[in-house]
Tab-separated table of C-alpha atoms in Angstrom:
chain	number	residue	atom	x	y	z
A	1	UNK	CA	-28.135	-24.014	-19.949
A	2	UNK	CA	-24.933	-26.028	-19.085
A	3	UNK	CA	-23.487	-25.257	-15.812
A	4	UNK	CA	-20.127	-24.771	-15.055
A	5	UNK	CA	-18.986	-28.006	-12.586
A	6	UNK	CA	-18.211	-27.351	-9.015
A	7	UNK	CA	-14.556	-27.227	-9.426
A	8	UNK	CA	-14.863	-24.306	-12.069
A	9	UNK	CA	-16.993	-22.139	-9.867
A	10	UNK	CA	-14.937	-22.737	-6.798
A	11	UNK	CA	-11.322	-22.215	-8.509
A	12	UNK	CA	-12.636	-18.031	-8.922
A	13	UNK	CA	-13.786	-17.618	-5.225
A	14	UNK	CA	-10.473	-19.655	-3.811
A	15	UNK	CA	-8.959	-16.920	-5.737
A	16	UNK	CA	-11.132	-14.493	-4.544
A	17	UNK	CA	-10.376	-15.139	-1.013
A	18	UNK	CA	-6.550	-15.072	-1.650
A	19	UNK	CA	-6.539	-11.749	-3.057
A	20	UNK	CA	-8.633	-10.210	-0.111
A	21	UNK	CA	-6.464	-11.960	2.229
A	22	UNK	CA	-3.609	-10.283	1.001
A	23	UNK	CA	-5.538	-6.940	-0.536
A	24	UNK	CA	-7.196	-5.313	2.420
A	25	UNK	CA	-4.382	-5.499	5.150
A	26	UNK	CA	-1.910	-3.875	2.300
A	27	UNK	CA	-4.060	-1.293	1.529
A	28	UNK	CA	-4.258	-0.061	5.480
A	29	UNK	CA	-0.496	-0.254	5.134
A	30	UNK	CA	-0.501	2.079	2.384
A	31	UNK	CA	-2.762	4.352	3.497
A	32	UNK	CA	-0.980	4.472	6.987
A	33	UNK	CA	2.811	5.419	5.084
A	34	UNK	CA	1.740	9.225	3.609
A	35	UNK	CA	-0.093	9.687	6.925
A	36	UNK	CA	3.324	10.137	8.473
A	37	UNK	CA	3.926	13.086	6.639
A	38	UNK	CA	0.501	14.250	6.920
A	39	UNK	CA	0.779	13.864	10.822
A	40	UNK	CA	4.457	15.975	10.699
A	41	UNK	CA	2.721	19.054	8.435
A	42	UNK	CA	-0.489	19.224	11.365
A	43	UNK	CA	1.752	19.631	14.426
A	44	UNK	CA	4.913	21.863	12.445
A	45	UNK	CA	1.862	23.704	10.696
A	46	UNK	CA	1.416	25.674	14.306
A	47	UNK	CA	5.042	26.731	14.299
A	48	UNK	CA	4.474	28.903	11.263
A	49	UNK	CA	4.433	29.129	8.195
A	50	UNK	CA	8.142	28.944	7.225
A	51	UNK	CA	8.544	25.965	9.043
A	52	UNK	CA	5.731	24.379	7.572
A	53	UNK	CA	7.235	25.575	4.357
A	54	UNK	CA	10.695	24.065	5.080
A	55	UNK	CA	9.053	21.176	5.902
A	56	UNK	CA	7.275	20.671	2.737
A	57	UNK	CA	10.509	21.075	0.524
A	58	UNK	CA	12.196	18.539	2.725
A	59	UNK	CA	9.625	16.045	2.960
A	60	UNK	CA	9.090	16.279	-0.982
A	61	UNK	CA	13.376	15.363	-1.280
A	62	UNK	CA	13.303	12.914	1.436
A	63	UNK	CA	9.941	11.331	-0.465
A	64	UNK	CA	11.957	10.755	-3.470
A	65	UNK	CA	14.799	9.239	-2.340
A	66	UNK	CA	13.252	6.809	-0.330
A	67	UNK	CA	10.914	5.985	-3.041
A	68	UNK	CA	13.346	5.499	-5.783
A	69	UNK	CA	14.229	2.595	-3.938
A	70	UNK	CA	10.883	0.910	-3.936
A	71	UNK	CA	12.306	-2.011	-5.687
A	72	UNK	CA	13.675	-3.509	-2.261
A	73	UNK	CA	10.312	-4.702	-1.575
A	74	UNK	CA	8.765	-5.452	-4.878
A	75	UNK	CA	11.944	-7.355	-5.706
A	76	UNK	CA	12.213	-8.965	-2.667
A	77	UNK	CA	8.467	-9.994	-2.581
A	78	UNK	CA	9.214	-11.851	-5.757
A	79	UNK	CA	11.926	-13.658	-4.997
A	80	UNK	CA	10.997	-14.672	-1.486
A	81	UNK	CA	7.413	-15.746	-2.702
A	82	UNK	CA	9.060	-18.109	-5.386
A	83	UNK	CA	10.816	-20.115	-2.737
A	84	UNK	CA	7.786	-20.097	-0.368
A	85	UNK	CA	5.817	-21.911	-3.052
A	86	UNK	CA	9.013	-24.426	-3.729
A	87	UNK	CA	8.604	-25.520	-0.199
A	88	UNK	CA	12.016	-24.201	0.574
A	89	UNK	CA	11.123	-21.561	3.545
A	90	UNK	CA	14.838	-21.230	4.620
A	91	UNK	CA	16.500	-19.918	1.184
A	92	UNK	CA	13.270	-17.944	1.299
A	93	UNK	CA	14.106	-16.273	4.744
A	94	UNK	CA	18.194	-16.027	3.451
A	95	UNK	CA	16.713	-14.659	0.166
A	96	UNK	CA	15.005	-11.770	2.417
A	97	UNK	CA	17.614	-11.265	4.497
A	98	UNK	CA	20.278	-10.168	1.374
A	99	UNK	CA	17.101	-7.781	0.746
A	100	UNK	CA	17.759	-6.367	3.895
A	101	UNK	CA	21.422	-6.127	3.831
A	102	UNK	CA	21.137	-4.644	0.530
A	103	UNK	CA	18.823	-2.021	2.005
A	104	UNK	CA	21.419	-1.196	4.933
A	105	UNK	CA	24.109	-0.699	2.250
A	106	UNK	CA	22.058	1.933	0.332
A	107	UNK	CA	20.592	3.641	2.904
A	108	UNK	CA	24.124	4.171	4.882
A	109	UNK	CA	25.469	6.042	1.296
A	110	UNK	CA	22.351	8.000	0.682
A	111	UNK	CA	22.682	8.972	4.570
A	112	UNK	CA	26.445	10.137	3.509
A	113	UNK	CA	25.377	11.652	0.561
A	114	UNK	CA	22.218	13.777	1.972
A	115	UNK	CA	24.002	15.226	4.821
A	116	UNK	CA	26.724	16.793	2.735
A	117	UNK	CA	24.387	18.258	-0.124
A	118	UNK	CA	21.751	19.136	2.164
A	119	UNK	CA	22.301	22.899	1.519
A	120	UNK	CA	22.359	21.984	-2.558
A	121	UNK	CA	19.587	20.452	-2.513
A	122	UNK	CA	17.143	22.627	-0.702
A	123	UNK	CA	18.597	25.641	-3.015
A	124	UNK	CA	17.500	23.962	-6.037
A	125	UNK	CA	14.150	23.631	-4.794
A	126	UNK	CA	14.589	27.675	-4.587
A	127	UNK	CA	13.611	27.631	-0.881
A	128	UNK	CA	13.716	31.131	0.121
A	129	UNK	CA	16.316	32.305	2.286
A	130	UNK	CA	13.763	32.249	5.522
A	131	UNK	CA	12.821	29.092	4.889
A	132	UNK	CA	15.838	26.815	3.846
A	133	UNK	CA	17.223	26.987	7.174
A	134	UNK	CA	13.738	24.934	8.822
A	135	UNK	CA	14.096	22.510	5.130
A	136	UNK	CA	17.979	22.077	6.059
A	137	UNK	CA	17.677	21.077	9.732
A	138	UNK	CA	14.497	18.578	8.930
A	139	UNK	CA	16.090	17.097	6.291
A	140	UNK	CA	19.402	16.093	8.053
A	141	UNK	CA	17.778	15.078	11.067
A	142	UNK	CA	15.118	12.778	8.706
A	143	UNK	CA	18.334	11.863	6.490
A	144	UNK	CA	19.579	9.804	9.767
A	145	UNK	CA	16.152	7.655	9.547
A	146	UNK	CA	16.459	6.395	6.077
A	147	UNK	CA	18.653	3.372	6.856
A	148	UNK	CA	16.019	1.849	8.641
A	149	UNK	CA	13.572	3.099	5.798
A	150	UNK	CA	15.004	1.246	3.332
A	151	UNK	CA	15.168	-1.459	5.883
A	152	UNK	CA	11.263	-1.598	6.751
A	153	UNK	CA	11.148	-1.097	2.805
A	154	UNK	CA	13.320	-4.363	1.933
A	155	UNK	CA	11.891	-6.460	5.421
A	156	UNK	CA	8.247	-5.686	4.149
A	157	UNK	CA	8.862	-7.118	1.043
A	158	UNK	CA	9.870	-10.129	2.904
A	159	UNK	CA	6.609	-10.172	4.856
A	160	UNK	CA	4.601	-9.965	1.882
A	161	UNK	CA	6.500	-12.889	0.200
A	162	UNK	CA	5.752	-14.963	3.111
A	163	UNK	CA	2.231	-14.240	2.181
A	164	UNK	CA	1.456	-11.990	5.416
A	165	UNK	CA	-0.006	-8.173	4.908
A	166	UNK	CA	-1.411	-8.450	7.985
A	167	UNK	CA	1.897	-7.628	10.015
A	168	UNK	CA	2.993	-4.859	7.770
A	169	UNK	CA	-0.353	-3.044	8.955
A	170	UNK	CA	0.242	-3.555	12.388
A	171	UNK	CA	4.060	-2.543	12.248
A	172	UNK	CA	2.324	1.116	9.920
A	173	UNK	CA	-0.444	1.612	12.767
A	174	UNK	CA	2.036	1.271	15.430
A	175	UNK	CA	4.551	3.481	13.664
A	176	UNK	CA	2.254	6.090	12.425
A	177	UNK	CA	0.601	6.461	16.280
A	178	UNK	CA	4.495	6.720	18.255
A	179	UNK	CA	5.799	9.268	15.396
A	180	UNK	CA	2.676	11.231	15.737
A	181	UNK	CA	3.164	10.890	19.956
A	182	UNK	CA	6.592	11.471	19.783
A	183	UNK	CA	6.434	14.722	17.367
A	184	UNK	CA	4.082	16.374	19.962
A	185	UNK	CA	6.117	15.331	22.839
A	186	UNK	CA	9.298	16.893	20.919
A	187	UNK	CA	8.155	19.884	19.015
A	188	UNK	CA	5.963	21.102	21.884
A	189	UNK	CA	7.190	19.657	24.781
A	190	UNK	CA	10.865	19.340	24.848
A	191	UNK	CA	10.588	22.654	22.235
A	192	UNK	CA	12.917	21.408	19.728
A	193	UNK	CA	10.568	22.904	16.909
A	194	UNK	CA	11.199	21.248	13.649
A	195	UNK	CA	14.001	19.239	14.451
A	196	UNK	CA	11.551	17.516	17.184
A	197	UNK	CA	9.432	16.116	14.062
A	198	UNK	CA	12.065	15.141	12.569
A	199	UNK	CA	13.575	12.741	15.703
A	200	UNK	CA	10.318	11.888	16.097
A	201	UNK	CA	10.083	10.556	12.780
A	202	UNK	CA	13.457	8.823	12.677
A	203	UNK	CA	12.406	7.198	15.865
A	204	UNK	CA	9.076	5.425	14.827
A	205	UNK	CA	10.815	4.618	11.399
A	206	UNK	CA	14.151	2.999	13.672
A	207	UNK	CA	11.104	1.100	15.694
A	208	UNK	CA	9.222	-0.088	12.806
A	209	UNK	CA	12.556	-1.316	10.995
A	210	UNK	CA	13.194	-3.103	15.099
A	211	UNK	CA	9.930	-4.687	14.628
A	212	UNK	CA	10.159	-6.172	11.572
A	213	UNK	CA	13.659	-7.183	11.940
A	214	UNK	CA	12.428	-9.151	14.837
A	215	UNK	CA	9.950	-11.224	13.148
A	216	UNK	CA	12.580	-12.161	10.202
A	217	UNK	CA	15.390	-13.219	12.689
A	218	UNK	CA	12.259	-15.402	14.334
A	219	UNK	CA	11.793	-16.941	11.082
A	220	UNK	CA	15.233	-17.350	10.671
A	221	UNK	CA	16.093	-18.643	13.355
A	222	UNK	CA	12.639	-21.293	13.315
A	223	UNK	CA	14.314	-23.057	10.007
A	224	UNK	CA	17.666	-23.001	10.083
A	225	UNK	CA	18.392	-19.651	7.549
A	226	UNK	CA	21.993	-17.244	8.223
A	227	UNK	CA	21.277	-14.014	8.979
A	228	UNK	CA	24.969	-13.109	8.078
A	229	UNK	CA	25.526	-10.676	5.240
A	230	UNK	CA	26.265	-12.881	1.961
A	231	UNK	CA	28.219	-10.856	-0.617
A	232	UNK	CA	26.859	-13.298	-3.612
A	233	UNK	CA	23.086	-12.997	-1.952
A	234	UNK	CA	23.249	-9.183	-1.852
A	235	UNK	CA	24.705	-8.582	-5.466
A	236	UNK	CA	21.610	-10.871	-6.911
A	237	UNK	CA	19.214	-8.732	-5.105
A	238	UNK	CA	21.046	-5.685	-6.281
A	239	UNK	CA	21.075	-7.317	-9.607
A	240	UNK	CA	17.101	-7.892	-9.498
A	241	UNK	CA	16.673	-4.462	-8.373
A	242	UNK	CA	18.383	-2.544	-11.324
A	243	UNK	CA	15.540	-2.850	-14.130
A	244	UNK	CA	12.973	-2.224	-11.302
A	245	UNK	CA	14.858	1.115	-10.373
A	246	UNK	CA	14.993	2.029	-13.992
A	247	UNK	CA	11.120	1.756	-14.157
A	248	UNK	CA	10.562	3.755	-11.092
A	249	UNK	CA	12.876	6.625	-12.416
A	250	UNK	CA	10.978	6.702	-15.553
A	251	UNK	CA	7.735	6.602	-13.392
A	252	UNK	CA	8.899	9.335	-11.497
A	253	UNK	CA	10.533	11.526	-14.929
A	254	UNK	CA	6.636	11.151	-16.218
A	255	UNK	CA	5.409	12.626	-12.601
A	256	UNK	CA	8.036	15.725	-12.860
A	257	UNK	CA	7.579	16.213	-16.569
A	258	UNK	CA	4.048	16.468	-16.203
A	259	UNK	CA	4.099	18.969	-13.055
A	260	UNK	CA	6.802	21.062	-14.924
A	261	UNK	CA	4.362	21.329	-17.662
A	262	UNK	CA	0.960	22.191	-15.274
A	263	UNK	CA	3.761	24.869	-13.854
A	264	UNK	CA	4.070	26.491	-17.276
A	265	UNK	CA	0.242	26.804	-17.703
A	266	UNK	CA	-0.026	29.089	-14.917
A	267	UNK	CA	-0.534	29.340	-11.163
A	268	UNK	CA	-4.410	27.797	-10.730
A	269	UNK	CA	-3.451	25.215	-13.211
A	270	UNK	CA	-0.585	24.039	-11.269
A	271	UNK	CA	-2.782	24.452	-8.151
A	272	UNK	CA	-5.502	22.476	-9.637
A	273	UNK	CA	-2.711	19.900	-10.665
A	274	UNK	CA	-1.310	18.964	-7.654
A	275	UNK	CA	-5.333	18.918	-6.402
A	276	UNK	CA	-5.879	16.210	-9.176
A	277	UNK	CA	-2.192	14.254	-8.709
A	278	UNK	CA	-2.955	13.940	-4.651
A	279	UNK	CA	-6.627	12.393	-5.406
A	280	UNK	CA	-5.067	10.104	-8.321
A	281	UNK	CA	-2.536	9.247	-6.072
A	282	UNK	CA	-4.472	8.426	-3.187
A	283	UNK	CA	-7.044	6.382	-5.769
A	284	UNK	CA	-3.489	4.302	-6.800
A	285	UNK	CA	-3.376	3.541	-2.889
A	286	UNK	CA	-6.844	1.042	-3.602
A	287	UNK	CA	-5.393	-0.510	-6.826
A	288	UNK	CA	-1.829	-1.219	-5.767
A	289	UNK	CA	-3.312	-3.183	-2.827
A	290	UNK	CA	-4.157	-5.839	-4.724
A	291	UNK	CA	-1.127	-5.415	-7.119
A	292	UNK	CA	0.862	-5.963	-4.163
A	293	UNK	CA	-1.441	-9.228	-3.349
A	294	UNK	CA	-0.710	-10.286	-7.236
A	295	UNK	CA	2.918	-10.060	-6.238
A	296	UNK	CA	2.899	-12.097	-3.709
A	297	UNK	CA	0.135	-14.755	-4.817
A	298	UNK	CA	1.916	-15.177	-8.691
A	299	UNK	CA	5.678	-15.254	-7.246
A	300	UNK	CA	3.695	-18.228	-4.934
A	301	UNK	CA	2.284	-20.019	-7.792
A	302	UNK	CA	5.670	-19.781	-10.189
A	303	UNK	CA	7.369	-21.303	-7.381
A	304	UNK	CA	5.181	-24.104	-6.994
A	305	UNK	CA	5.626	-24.394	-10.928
A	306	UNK	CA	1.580	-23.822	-11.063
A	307	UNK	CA	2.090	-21.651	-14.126
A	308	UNK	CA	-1.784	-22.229	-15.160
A	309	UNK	CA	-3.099	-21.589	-11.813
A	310	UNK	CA	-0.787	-18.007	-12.013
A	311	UNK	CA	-2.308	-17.483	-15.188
A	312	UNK	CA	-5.949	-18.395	-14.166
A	313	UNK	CA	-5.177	-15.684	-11.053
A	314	UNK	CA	-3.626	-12.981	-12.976
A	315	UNK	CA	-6.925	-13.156	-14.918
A	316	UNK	CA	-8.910	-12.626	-11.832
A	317	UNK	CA	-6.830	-9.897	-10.472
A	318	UNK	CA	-7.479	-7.896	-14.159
A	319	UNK	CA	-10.948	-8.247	-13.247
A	320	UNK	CA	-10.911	-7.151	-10.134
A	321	UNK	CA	-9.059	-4.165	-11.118
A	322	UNK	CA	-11.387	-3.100	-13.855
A	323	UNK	CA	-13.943	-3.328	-11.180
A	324	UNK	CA	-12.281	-1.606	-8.612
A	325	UNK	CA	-11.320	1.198	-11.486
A	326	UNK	CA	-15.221	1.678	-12.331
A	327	UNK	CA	-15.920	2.006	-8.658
A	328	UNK	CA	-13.368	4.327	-8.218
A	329	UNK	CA	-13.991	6.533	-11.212
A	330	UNK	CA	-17.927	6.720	-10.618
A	331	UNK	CA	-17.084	7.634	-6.790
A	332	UNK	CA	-14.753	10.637	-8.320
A	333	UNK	CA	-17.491	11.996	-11.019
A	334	UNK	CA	-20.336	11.874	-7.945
A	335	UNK	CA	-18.105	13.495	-4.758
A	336	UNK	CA	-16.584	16.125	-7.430
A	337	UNK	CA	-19.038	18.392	-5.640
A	338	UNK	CA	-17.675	17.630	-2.338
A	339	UNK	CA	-14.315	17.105	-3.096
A	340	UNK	CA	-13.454	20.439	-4.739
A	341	UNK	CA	-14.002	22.699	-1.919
A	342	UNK	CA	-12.076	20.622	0.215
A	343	UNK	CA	-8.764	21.336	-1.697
A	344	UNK	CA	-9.920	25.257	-2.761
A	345	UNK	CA	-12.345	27.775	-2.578
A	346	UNK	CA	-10.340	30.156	-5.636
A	347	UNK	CA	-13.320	30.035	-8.599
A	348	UNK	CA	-10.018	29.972	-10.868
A	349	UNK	CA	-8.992	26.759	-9.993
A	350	UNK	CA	-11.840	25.112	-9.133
A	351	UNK	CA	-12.540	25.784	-13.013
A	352	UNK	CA	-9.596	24.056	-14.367
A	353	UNK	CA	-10.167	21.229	-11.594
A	354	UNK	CA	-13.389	20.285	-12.576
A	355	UNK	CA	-12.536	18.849	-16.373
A	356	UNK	CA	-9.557	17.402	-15.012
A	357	UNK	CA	-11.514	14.886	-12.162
A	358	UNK	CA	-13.436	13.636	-14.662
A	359	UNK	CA	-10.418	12.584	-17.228
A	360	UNK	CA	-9.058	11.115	-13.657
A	361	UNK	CA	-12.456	9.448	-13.101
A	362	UNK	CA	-12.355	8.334	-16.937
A	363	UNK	CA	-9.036	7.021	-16.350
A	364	UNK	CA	-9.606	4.762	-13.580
A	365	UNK	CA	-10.571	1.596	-15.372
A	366	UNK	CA	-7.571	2.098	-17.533
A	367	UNK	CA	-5.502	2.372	-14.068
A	368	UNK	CA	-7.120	-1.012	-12.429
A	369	UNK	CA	-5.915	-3.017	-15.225
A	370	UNK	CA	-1.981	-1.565	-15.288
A	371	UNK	CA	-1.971	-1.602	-11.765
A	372	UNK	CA	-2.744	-5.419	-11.774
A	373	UNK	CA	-0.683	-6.309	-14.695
A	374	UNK	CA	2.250	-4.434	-13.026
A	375	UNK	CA	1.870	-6.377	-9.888
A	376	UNK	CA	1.610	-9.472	-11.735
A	377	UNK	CA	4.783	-9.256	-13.585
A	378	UNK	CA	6.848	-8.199	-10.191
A	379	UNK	CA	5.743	-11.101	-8.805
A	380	UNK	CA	6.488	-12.870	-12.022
A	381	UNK	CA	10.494	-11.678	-11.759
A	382	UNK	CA	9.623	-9.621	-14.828
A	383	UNK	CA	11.504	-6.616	-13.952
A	384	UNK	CA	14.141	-6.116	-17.506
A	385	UNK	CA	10.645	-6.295	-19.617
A	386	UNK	CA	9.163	-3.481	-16.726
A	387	UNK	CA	11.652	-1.567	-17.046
A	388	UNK	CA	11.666	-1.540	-21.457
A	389	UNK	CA	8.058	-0.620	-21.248
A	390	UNK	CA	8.388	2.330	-18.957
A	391	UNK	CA	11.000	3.409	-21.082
A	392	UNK	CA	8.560	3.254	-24.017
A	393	UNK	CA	5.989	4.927	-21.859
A	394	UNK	CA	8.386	7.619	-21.156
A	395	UNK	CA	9.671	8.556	-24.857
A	396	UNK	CA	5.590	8.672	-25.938
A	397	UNK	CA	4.653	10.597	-22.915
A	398	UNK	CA	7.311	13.396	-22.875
A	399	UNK	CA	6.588	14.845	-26.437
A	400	UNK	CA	2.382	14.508	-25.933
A	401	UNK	CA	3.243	16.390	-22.462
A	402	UNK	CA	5.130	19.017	-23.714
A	403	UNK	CA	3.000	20.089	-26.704
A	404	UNK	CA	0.458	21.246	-24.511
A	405	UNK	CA	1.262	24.350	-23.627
A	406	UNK	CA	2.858	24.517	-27.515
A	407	UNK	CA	-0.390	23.567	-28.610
A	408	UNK	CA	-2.389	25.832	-26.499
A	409	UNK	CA	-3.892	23.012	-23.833
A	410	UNK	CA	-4.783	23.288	-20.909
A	411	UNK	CA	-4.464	21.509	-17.767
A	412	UNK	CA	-7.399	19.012	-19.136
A	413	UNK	CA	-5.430	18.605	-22.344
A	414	UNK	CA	-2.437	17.504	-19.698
A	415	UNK	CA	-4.603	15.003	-17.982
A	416	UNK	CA	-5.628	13.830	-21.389
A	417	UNK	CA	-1.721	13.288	-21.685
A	418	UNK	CA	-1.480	11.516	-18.625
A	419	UNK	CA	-4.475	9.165	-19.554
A	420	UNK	CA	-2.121	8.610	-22.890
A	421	UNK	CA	0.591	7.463	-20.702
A	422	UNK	CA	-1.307	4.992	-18.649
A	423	UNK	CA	-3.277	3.574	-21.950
A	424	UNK	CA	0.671	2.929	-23.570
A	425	UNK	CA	1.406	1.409	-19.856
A	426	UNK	CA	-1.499	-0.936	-20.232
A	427	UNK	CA	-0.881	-1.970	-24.212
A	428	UNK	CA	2.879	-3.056	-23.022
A	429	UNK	CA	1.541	-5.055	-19.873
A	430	UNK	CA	-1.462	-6.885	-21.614
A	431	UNK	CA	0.724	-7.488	-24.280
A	432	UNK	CA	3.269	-9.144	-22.127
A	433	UNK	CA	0.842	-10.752	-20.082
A	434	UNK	CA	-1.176	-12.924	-23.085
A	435	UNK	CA	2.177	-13.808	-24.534
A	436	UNK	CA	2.507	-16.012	-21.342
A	437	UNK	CA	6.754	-15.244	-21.677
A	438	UNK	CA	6.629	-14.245	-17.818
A	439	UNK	CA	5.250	-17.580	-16.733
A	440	UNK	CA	8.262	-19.053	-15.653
A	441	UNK	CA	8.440	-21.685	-12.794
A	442	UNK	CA	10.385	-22.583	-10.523
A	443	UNK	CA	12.480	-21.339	-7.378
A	444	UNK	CA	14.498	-18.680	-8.725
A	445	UNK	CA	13.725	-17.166	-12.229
């Protein structure tokens, strides 16, 4: 048997060690981000139950518009990691810092913008009349924070470019432990009720966004880059952003569409639903970890014009997310037992649950790989062809998603639906990815 020489076997574990490097610190960032909100429900949850309630319709609105503008820190990874691998660390730091200015922009309109159609908003969420009044007051209070969400959104991105996850964990621990201090100190102790979680959380976001402004201007400062606001800068990071924002509004379309139709099958189904859409979203948390290391780690090698060593990594990354999809899946199919009465204790819904965690657990294989291959082509500046193929993804979910209740499915037939979705998602990305048309090198794409 001919064995593979020494430079073969150690190219895999080199790559091995730079996706863990970058993997496991992201995912305790992740995990730390929805803990804020879990942290705001357990302390406002002991006000009662309106408040909790107007809580929950707030936190679901200010959710979505923060995340709709995700793309400041994929894009931002991209670009900054392409000019870390060329060597040139100061347009790298003035490339992050447009990311940020960019961020400061948006989040000062959507701040305008929330506070007057506060009101509007909560009412179409048809928050009773008991309620809105808690969902108005923590979402205009919160609304003040999301400048320096978008900021810690955009500066993270830098971070990761740099190649550092490390930092972004430490800025999420420290954030998530003063918001959770500082919401019992205000709802309890100064007894500002909701509106105290709410400070409290624009407070530890306004800290975080502090922190990590203060390790860009160090970089900044260390080689030479402006921290000025540079109106050509800004517009090519807005520019980069569009097709990214057009992929996470079809992401998120697919994610309403699909809990409009669980709502339609009836009241344990959409239970059941959001049951199953919590654990599949808290399985993504695993597999966009090392997405977000293939952001960072391809936009590195593209830069460096190593288009065969991004190539040899991407392939790595595909397995590891296969892997990590198995792992995941089998873990769902053997804690079902445990996991169910965690969520719900109704026979009803634990019924429709139980077919629908294992087409999750089936699923998760199928999720590994178009995590990855998303990952990869962010890092790769890939964002137009992202945004075509969640387009695509969109126009063949919709119609599979709707005929369910037509067709008589249930909330299994929906997940089925869903696993469509993600098996379209993954024929786009491996087709992109084995056409090699996103290995482009160089500084900028």
């Amino acid at each position: 048997m001919t064995q593979a020489p020494p430079a073969e076997k150690a190219a895999p574990r080199r790559h091995d060690r730079e996706i863990l490097a970058l993997a496991l610190p992201a995912f305790g960032a992740l995990v730390a981000e929805p803990l804020f909100v879990m942290a705001d429900s357990a302390i406002v949850g002991h006000l009662g139950t309106p408040q909790l309630a107007g809580l929950g319709v707030a936190a679901a609105l200010l959710t979505t518009a923060v995340s709709i503008f995700v793309f400041l820190a994929y894009a931002t990874t991209a670009a900054v990691a392409r000019r870390v691998g060329a060597g040139d660390l100061r347009a790298a730091i003035r490339q992050g810092m447009d990311g940020i200015w960019l961020a400061l922009l948006l989040g000062a309109a959507v701040v305008v913008l929330v506070l007057a159609a506060a009101p509007t908003l909560i009412s179409l969420f048809g928050a009773s009349d008991t309620v809105a009044p808690y969902a108005v007051t923590y979402l205009r209070v919160s609304a003040l924070g999301i400048p320096a969400m978008l900021m810690v959104l955009a500066a993270t991105g830098v971070i990761r470019g740099l190649q550092d996850t490390r930092t972004p964990l430490y800025v999420a621990v420290g954030g998530f432990a003063l918001n959770g201090a500082l919401n019992v100190a205000l709802v309890y102790g100064a007894g500002l009720g909701i509106a105290g979680s709410a400070w409290g959380t624009v407070v530890a976001q306004c800290a975080m966004a502090v922190a990590y402004l203060w390790v860009v201007i160090r970089g900044a400062r260390r080689h030479g880059a402006s921290l000025r606001p540079d109106r050509a800068g800004i517009r090519a990071s807005a520019q980069a952003g569009v097709p990214l924002l057009v992929r996470t509004l079809s992401l998120r379309a697919i994610l309403m569409i699909a809990t409009a139709v669980a709502a339609r099958l009836g009241d344990a189904d959409i239970a059941a639903h959001q049951i199953a859409l919590s654990l599949w979203s808290l399985l993504a948390f695993a597999l966009d970890a090392i997405a977000i290391a293939g952001q960072a780690i391809i936009g590195l090698y593209l830069g460096a014009g190593d288009t065969e060593g991004a190539r040899d990594v991407c392939r790595r990354m595909v397995r590891w997310g296969i892997g990590s999809g198995l792992v995941l899946g089998l873990l769902v199919v053997l804690a079902r037992p445990l996991l169910i009465p965690l969520f719900t204790t109704d026979p009803v819904v634990e019924e429709a649950l139980l077919p629908a965690l294992l087409v999750v657990a089936l699923a998760q294989p199928v999720c590994g790989v178009v995590f990855i291959l998303d990952g990869v082509l962010m890092g790769a500046g890939d964002g137009p062809y992202l945004a075509r193929a969640m387009l695509l993804t969109l126009v063949v979910f919709a119609p599979a998603a709707l005929l369910v209740p037509v067709m008589g499915g249930g909330l299994t037939a929906l997940w089925f639906a869903m696993t469509l979705m993600m098996l379209v998602r993954m024929a786009t990305l491996q087709w992109r990815a084995r056409s090699g048309r996103w290995l482009v090198a160089g500084a900028t794409r």
